Short mmCIF file of N, CA and C in Angstrom, two decimals:
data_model
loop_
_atom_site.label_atom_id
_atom_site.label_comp_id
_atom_site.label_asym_id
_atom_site.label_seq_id
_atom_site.Cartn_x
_atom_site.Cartn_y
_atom_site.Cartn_z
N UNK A 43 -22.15 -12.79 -30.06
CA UNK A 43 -21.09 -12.32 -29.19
C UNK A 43 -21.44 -10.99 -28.56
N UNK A 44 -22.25 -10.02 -29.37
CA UNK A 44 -22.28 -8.90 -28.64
C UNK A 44 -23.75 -8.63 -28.33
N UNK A 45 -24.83 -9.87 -28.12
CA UNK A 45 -25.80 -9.60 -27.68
C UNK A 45 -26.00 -9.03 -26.66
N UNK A 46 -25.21 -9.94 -25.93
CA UNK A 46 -25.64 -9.95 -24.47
C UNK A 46 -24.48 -8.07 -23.88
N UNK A 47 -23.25 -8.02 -24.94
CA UNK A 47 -22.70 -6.53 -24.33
C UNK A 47 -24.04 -5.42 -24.97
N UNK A 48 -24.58 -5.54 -25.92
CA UNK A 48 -25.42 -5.16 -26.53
C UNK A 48 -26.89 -4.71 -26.02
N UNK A 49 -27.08 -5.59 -25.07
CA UNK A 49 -28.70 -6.13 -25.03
C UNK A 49 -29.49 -4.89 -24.44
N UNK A 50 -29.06 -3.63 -23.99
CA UNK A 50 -30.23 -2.80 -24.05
C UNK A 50 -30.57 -1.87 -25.19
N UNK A 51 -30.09 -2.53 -26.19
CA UNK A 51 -30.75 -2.00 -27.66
C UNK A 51 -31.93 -2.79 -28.08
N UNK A 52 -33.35 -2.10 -28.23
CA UNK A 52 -34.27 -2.42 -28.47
C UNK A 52 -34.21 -3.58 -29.95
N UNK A 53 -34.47 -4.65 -29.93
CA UNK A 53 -34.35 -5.67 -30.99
C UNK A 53 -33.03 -6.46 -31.68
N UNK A 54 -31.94 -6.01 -30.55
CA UNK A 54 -31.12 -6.82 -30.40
C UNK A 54 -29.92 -5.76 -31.03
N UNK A 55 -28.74 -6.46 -31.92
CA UNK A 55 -27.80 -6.60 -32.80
C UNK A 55 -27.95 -6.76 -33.82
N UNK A 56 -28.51 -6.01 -35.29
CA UNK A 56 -28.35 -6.82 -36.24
C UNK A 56 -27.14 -6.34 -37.44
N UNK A 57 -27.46 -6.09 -38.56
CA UNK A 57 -26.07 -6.05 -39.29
C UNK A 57 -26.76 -4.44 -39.95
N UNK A 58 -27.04 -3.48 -39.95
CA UNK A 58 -26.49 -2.35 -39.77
C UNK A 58 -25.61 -1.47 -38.65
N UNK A 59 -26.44 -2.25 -37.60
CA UNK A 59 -25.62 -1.67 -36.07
C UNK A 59 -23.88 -2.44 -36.48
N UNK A 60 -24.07 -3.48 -36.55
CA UNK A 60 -22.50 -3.80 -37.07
C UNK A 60 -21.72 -3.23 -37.60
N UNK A 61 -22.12 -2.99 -38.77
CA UNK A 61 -21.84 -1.75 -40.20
C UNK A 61 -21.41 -0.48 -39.42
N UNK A 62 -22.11 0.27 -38.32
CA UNK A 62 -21.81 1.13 -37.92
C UNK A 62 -20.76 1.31 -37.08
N UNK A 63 -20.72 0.06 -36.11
CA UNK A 63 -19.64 -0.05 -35.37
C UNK A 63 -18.63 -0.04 -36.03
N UNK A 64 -18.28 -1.18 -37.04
CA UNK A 64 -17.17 -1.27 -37.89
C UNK A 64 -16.26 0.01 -38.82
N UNK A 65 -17.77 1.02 -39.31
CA UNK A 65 -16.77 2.30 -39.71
C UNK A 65 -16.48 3.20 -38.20
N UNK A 66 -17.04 3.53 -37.25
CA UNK A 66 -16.69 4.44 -36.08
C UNK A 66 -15.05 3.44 -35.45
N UNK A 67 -15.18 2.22 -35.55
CA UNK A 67 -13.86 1.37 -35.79
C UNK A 67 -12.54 2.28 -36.99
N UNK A 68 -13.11 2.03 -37.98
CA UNK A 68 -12.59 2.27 -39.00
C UNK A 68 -11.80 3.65 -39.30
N UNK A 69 -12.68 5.10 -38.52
CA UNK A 69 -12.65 6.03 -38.40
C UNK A 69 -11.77 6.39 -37.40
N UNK A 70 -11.62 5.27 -36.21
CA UNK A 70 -10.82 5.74 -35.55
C UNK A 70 -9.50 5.56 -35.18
N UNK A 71 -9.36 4.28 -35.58
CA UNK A 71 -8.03 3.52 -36.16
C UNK A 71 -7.47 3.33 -36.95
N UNK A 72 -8.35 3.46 -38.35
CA UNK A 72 -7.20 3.56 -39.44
C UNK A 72 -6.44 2.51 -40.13
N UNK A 73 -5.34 2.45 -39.89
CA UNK A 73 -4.38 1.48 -40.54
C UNK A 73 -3.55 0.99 -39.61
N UNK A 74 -4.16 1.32 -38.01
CA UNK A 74 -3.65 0.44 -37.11
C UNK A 74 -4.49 -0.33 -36.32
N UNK A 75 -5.91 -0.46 -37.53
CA UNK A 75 -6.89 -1.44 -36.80
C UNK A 75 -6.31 -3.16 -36.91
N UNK A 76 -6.15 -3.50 -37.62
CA UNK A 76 -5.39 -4.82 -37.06
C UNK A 76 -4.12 -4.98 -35.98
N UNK A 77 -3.64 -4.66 -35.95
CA UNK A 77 -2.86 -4.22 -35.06
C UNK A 77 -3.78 -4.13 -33.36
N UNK A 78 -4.72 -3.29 -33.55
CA UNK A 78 -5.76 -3.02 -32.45
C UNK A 78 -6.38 -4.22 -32.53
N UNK A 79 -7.12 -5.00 -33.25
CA UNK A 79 -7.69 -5.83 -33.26
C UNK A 79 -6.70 -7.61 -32.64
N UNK A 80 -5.47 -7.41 -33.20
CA UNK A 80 -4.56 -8.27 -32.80
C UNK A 80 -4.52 -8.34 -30.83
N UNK A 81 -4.33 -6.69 -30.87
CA UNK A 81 -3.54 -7.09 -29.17
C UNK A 81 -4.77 -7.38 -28.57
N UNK A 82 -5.77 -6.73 -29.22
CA UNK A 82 -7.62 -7.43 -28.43
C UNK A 82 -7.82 -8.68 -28.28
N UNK A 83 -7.26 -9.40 -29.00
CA UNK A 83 -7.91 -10.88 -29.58
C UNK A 83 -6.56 -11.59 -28.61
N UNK A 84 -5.18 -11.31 -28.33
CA UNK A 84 -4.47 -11.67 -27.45
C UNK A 84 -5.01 -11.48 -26.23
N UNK A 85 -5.45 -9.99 -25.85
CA UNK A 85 -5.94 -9.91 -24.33
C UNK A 85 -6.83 -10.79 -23.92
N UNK A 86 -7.65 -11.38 -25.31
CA UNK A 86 -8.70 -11.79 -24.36
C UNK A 86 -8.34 -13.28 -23.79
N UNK A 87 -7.39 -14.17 -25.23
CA UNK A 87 -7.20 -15.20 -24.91
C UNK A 87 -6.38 -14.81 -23.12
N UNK A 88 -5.77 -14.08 -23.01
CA UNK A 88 -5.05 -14.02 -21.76
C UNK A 88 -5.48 -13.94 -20.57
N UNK A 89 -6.85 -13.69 -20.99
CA UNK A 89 -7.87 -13.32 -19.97
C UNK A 89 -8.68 -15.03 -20.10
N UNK A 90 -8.56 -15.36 -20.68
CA UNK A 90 -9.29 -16.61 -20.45
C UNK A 90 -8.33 -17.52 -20.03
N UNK A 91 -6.97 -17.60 -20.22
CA UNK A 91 -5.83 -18.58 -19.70
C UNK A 91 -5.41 -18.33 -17.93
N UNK A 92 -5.79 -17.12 -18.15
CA UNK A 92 -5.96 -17.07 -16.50
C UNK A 92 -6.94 -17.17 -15.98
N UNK A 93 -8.49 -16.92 -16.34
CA UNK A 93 -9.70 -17.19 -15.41
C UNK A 93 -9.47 -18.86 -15.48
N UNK A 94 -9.24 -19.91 -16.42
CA UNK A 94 -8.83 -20.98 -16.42
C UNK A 94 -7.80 -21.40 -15.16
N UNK A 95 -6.62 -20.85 -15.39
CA UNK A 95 -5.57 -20.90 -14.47
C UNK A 95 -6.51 -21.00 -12.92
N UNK A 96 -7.02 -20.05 -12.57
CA UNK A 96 -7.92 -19.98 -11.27
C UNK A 96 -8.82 -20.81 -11.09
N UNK A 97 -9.42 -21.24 -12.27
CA UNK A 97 -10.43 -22.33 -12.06
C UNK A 97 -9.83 -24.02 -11.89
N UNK A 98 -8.55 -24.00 -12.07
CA UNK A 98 -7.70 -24.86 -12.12
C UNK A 98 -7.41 -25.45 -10.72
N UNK A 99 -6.92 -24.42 -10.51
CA UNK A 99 -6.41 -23.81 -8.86
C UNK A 99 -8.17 -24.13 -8.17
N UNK A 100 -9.10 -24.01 -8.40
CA UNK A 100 -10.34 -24.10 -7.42
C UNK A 100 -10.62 -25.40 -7.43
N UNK A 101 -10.32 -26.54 -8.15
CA UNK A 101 -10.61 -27.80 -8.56
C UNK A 101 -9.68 -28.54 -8.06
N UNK A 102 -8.25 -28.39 -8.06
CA UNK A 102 -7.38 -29.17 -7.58
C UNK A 102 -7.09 -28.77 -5.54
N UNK A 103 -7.77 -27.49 -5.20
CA UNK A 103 -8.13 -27.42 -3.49
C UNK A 103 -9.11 -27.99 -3.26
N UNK A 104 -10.36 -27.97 -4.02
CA UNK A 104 -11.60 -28.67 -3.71
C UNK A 104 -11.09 -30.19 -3.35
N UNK A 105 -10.15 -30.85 -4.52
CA UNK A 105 -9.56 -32.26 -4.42
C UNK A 105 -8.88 -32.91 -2.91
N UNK A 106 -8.41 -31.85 -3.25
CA UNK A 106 -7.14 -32.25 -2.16
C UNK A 106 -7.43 -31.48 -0.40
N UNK A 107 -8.87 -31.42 -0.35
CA UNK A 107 -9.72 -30.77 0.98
C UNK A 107 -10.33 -31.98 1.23
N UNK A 108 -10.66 -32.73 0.02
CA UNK A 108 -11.03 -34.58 0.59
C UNK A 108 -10.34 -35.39 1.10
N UNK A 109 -11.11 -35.81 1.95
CA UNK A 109 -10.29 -37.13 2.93
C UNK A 109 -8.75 -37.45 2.00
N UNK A 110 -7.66 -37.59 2.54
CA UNK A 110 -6.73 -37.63 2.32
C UNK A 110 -6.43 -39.03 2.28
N UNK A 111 -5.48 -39.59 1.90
CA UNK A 111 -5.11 -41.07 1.59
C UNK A 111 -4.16 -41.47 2.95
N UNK A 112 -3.53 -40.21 3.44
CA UNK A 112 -2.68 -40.98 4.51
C UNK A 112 -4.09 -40.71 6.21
N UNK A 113 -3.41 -41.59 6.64
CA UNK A 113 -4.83 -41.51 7.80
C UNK A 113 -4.28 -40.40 8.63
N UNK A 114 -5.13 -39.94 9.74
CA UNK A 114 -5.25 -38.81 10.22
C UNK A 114 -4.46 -39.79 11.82
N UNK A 115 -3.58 -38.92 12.65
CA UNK A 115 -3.01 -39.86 13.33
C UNK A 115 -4.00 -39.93 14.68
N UNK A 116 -3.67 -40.53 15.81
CA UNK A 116 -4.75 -41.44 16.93
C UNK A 116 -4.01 -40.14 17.88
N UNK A 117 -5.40 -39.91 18.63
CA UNK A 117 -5.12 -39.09 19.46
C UNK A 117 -5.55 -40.06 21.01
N UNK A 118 -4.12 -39.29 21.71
CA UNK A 118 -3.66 -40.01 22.58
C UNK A 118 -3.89 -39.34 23.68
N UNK A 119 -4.34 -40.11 24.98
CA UNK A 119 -4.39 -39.10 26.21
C UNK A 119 -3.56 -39.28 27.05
N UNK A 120 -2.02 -39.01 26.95
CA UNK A 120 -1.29 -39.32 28.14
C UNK A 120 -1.04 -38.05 29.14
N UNK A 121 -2.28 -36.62 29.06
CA UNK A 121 -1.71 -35.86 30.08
C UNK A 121 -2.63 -36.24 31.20
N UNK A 122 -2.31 -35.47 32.38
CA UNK A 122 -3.70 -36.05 33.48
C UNK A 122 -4.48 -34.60 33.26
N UNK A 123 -5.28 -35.00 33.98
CA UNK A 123 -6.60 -34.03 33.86
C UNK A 123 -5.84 -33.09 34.89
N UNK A 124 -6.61 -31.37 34.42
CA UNK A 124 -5.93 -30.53 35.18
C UNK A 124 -7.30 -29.72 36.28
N UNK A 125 -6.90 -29.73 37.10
CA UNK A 125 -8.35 -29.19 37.90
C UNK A 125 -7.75 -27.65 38.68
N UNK A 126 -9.01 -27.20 38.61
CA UNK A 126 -8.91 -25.81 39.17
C UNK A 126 -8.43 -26.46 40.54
N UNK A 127 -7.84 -25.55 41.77
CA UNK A 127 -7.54 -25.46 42.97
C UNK A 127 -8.77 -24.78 43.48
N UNK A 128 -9.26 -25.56 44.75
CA UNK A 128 -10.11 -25.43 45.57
C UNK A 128 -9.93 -24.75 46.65
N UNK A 129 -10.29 -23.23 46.91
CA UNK A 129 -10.18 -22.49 48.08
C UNK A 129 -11.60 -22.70 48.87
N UNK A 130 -11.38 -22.52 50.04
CA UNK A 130 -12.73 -22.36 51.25
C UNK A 130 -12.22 -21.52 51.81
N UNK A 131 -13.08 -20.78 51.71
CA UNK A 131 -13.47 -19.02 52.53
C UNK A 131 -13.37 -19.24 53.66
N UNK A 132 -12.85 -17.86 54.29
CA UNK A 132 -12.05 -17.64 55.61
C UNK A 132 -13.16 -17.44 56.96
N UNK A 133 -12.82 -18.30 57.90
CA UNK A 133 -13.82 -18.85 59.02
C UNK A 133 -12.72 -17.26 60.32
N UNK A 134 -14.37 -16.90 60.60
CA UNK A 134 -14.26 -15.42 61.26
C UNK A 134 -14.81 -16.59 62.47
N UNK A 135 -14.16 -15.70 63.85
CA UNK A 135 -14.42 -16.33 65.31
C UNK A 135 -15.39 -15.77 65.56
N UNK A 136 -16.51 -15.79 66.87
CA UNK A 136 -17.67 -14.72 66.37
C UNK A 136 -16.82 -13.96 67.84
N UNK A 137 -16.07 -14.41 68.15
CA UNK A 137 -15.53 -13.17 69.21
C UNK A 137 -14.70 -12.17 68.68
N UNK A 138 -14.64 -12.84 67.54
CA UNK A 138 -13.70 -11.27 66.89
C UNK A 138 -14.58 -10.13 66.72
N UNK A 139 -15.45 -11.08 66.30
CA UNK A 139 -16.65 -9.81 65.79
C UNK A 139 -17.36 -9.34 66.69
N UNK A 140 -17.54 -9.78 67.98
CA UNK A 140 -18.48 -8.79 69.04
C UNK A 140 -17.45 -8.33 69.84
N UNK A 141 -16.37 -8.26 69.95
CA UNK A 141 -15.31 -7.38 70.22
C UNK A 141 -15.73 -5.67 69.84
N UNK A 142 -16.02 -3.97 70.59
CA UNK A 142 -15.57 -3.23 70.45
C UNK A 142 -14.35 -3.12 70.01
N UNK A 143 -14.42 -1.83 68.85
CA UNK A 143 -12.96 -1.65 68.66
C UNK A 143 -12.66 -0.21 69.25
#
């Protein structure tokens, strides 16, 4: 369990490092280490009933993102096609233009 929180101690976890933890435990809690140890051992389950809960929740969207059972409805074309409006540029006389002004 505490390898891997453990693991940059040269040769692992073994049972003096335990021993030690357990009195600096011991030393610092007292006679409200169960108690401490209780609400730990709750948090964690609580922490796992909810990463569950979420993983729950990721499995039943994944499901229900698949093709669906009712069909997807028919797409219909009853508008008409819409077209831009067509302007033609403005026709100059050429006597306007060799006109002095």
């Amino acid at each position: 369990m505490f390898a891997g929180l453990l693991a940059f101690l040269p040769g692992g976890v073994g049972v003096p490092e335990m021993m030690i933890v357990g009195i600096i435990a011991l030393l610092l809690f007292g006679k409200r280490l169960p108690e401490v140890a209780r609400s730990l051992g709750k948090g964690i389950v609580e922490f796992k009933k909810g990463i569950s809960g979420i993983e729950d929740e990721v499995r039943s969207s994944s499901h229900s993102s698949s093709p669906s059972k009712t069909p997807r409805p028919e797409v219909t074309d009853h508008e008409q096609e819409v077209t831009a409006p067509k302007f033609s540029p403005p026709s100059f006389d050429r006597e306007e233009e060799e006109t002095p002004a």
